[in-house]
Amino acid sequence: MIRKFAKYWRDSASLIVLARDQPAVQHDKYNYKVLVFKRTSNTSFMPNSVVFPGGGFDKQDASPGWESFFRERNVSNTALKSITQVDGARPYIFQTESSALLDRNLSLRLCALREAFEELGVLLVTEQQPQKSGFSKCLPLADIDSWQQKIHNGTASLQELHAALGTIPDVFNLYEWSCWLTPAMFRKRRFETAFYLAVLNEKPIIHPERHEVQEYFWDTPAALLEAHREEKNWLAPPQTYELARLSYVHDIDQLARFAAKRNQKGSTLLCPVQYNTADGVIFVLPGDDLYPSDYDYLADNPNLDKYGEQTQEMIRKQSKRLHRVEHKDLHHQAFYLNQPPLDDHLHVQGFNEDRLKKL
């Protein structure tokens, strides 16, 4: 079955992996690091960019064979159903178009897990009786290179890997985090991506896949953003926004509790809309005064150059509701949000007292 928007963009999933780690220097407040990697120059989409692990949705991710896989391992329907019950916003990527396919809330998590293993060798598993512990576990493999290549090349599946190991993929401790769509101006290469968060108690050994990964990094959100500003790397827009949100929370246990509490509140689709300005570019997001009403995610912005002779500050002062990213160039952005975050999420400017004080 061809999905409704398949001619316009591909579905994908990405995994934000956090791991407990001692601060590198005494004044560093973070007790965790974030896993990212730099794409190779041969990558077809955003070569040389620094990203979270992730990639395109594959038919194996939606295979109904997963239902029998879980059933044979005594994973209860109640446990699986709890993942699919979400009360908040549901972009189209989360809609399951056929009862013959696995529920999208499960298959997108499996996609994120598969891609994390393919690209970086991170295999997250859970017990025979799955527990929502809040933290995931990474299983080291002796023949990891062989399995990575077979799954990457399509000669084996993630389900076959878990069947061979006698393990269960940890869909239960993956937290729905956000959903992003490439702006409409990138017509030939667009992705709607579901982002998930995984939290680990220790950093696993990484096995980068040489065709896709130039190098990988473990670092704090603030350090990754600083390297971006100093032009030591280049982070794609969803990465800068998500790292900015994370940068204001220094404790991994608090983050895990927040993610678990927010997990079933949904994800508003974040599709940036561009406006040119005299001193750069603005990308507005849902809730901003300049965001198109009833946006179909397909049309070009007819007001692209409406404010082209005004500065970003001038335009900002004319707006009552702000949810935007102001770009001076590829490496320098400023985030503005003067209203409650969508979906009860972390505030991109760090105003999180009410959300975090009880955690």
CSV table of N, CA, C and O in Angstrom, one decimal, residues 5-10 44-46 181-192 271-274 283 295-302 304:
chain,number,residue,atom,x,y,z
A,5,PHE,N,1.3,10.5,1.6
A,5,PHE,CA,2.2,11.5,1.2
A,5,PHE,C,3.5,10.9,0.6
A,5,PHE,O,4.5,11.6,0.5
A,6,ALA,N,3.5,9.7,0.2
A,6,ALA,CA,4.7,9.0,-0.3
A,6,ALA,C,5.4,9.7,-1.5
A,6,ALA,O,6.6,9.6,-1.6
A,7,LYS,N,4.6,10.4,-2.3
A,7,LYS,CA,5.1,11.0,-3.5
A,7,LYS,C,5.8,12.4,-3.1
A,7,LYS,O,6.6,12.9,-3.9
A,8,TYR,N,5.6,12.8,-1.9
A,8,TYR,CA,6.2,14.1,-1.5
A,8,TYR,C,7.4,14.0,-0.5
A,8,TYR,O,8.3,14.8,-0.5
A,9,TRP,N,7.3,13.0,0.4
A,9,TRP,CA,8.4,12.8,1.3
A,9,TRP,C,8.4,11.3,1.8
A,9,TRP,O,7.5,10.6,1.6
A,10,ARG,N,9.6,11.0,2.4
A,10,ARG,CA,9.8,9.6,3.0
A,10,ARG,C,9.6,9.7,4.5
A,10,ARG,O,9.9,10.7,5.1
A,44,SER,N,23.7,10.8,0.5
A,44,SER,CA,22.8,11.5,-0.4
A,44,SER,C,22.1,12.6,0.2
A,44,SER,O,21.7,13.6,-0.4
A,45,PHE,N,21.8,12.5,1.5
A,45,PHE,CA,21.0,13.6,2.2
A,45,PHE,C,21.9,14.2,3.3
A,45,PHE,O,22.4,13.6,4.2
A,46,MET,N,22.1,15.5,3.2
A,46,MET,CA,22.9,16.3,4.1
A,46,MET,C,24.3,15.7,4.4
A,46,MET,O,24.6,15.4,5.5
A,181,LEU,N,9.4,17.7,9.9
A,181,LEU,CA,9.3,17.5,8.4
A,181,LEU,C,10.2,18.5,7.7
A,181,LEU,O,10.2,19.7,8.0
A,182,THR,N,11.0,18.0,6.8
A,182,THR,CA,11.8,18.9,6.0
A,182,THR,C,11.0,20.0,5.3
A,182,THR,O,9.9,19.7,4.8
A,183,PRO,N,11.5,21.3,5.4
A,183,PRO,CA,10.7,22.4,4.7
A,183,PRO,C,10.4,22.1,3.3
A,183,PRO,O,11.1,21.4,2.6
A,184,ALA,N,9.3,22.7,2.8
A,184,ALA,CA,8.7,22.5,1.5
A,184,ALA,C,9.7,22.8,0.4
A,184,ALA,O,9.6,22.3,-0.7
A,185,MET,N,10.6,23.8,0.6
A,185,MET,CA,11.5,24.2,-0.4
A,185,MET,C,12.5,23.2,-0.9
A,185,MET,O,13.0,23.2,-1.9
A,186,PHE,N,12.7,22.1,0.0
A,186,PHE,CA,13.5,21.0,-0.4
A,186,PHE,C,12.7,19.9,-1.0
A,186,PHE,O,12.6,18.8,-0.5
A,187,ARG,N,12.1,20.2,-2.2
A,187,ARG,CA,11.1,19.3,-2.8
A,187,ARG,C,11.7,18.0,-3.1
A,187,ARG,O,10.9,17.0,-3.0
A,188,LYS,N,12.9,17.9,-3.6
A,188,LYS,CA,13.4,16.6,-4.1
A,188,LYS,C,13.9,15.7,-3.0
A,188,LYS,O,14.1,14.5,-3.2
A,189,ARG,N,14.0,16.2,-1.7
A,189,ARG,CA,14.5,15.3,-0.7
A,189,ARG,C,13.9,15.7,0.7
A,189,ARG,O,14.5,16.5,1.4
A,190,ARG,N,12.8,15.2,1.0
A,190,ARG,CA,12.1,15.5,2.2
A,190,ARG,C,11.8,14.3,3.0
A,190,ARG,O,11.6,13.2,2.5
A,191,PHE,N,11.9,14.5,4.4
A,191,PHE,CA,11.6,13.4,5.3
A,191,PHE,C,10.7,13.9,6.4
A,191,PHE,O,10.9,15.0,7.0
A,192,GLU,N,9.7,13.1,6.8
A,192,GLU,CA,9.0,13.3,8.0
A,192,GLU,C,9.6,12.3,9.0
A,192,GLU,O,9.6,11.1,8.8
A,271,CYS,N,7.2,21.6,11.0
A,271,CYS,CA,7.7,21.9,9.6
A,271,CYS,C,8.0,23.3,9.5
A,271,CYS,O,7.1,24.2,9.3
A,272,PRO,N,9.3,23.7,9.5
A,272,PRO,CA,9.7,25.1,9.4
A,272,PRO,C,9.2,25.8,8.1
A,272,PRO,O,9.3,25.2,7.0
A,273,VAL,N,8.8,27.1,8.2
A,273,VAL,CA,8.4,27.9,7.1
A,273,VAL,C,9.4,29.1,7.0
A,273,VAL,O,9.5,29.8,8.0
A,274,GLN,N,10.0,29.3,5.9
A,274,GLN,CA,11.0,30.3,5.8
A,274,GLN,C,10.5,31.7,5.4
A,274,GLN,O,9.6,31.8,4.6
A,283,PHE,N,13.0,31.0,10.3
A,283,PHE,CA,12.2,29.8,10.1
A,283,PHE,C,11.1,29.8,11.3
A,283,PHE,O,11.5,29.7,12.4
A,295,TYR,N,-1.9,25.1,7.2
A,295,TYR,CA,-0.7,24.8,6.3
A,295,TYR,C,-0.8,23.4,5.8
A,295,TYR,O,-1.0,22.5,6.6
A,296,ASP,N,-0.6,23.2,4.5
A,296,ASP,CA,-0.7,21.8,4.0
A,296,ASP,C,0.6,21.1,3.8
A,296,ASP,O,0.7,20.0,3.3
A,297,TYR,N,1.7,21.8,4.2
A,297,TYR,CA,3.1,21.2,4.2
A,297,TYR,C,3.6,21.0,2.8
A,297,TYR,O,4.7,20.4,2.6
A,298,LEU,N,2.9,21.5,1.8
A,298,LEU,CA,3.3,21.2,0.4
A,298,LEU,C,3.6,22.6,-0.3
A,298,LEU,O,4.5,22.6,-1.2
A,299,ALA,N,2.8,23.6,0.0
A,299,ALA,CA,2.9,24.8,-0.8
A,299,ALA,C,4.2,25.7,-0.4
A,299,ALA,O,4.6,25.7,0.8
A,300,ASP,N,4.7,26.4,-1.4
A,300,ASP,CA,5.8,27.3,-1.1
A,300,ASP,C,5.2,28.5,-0.3
A,300,ASP,O,4.0,28.8,-0.4
A,301,ASN,N,6.0,29.2,0.4
A,301,ASN,CA,5.5,30.4,1.2
A,301,ASN,C,5.4,31.6,0.3
A,301,ASN,O,6.4,32.1,-0.2
A,302,PRO,N,4.1,32.0,0.0
A,302,PRO,CA,4.0,33.2,-0.9
A,302,PRO,C,4.5,34.5,-0.4
A,302,PRO,O,4.7,35.4,-1.1
A,304,LEU,N,7.5,34.8,1.2
A,304,LEU,CA,8.9,34.5,1.4
A,304,LEU,C,9.7,35.8,1.6
A,304,LEU,O,10.5,35.9,2.5
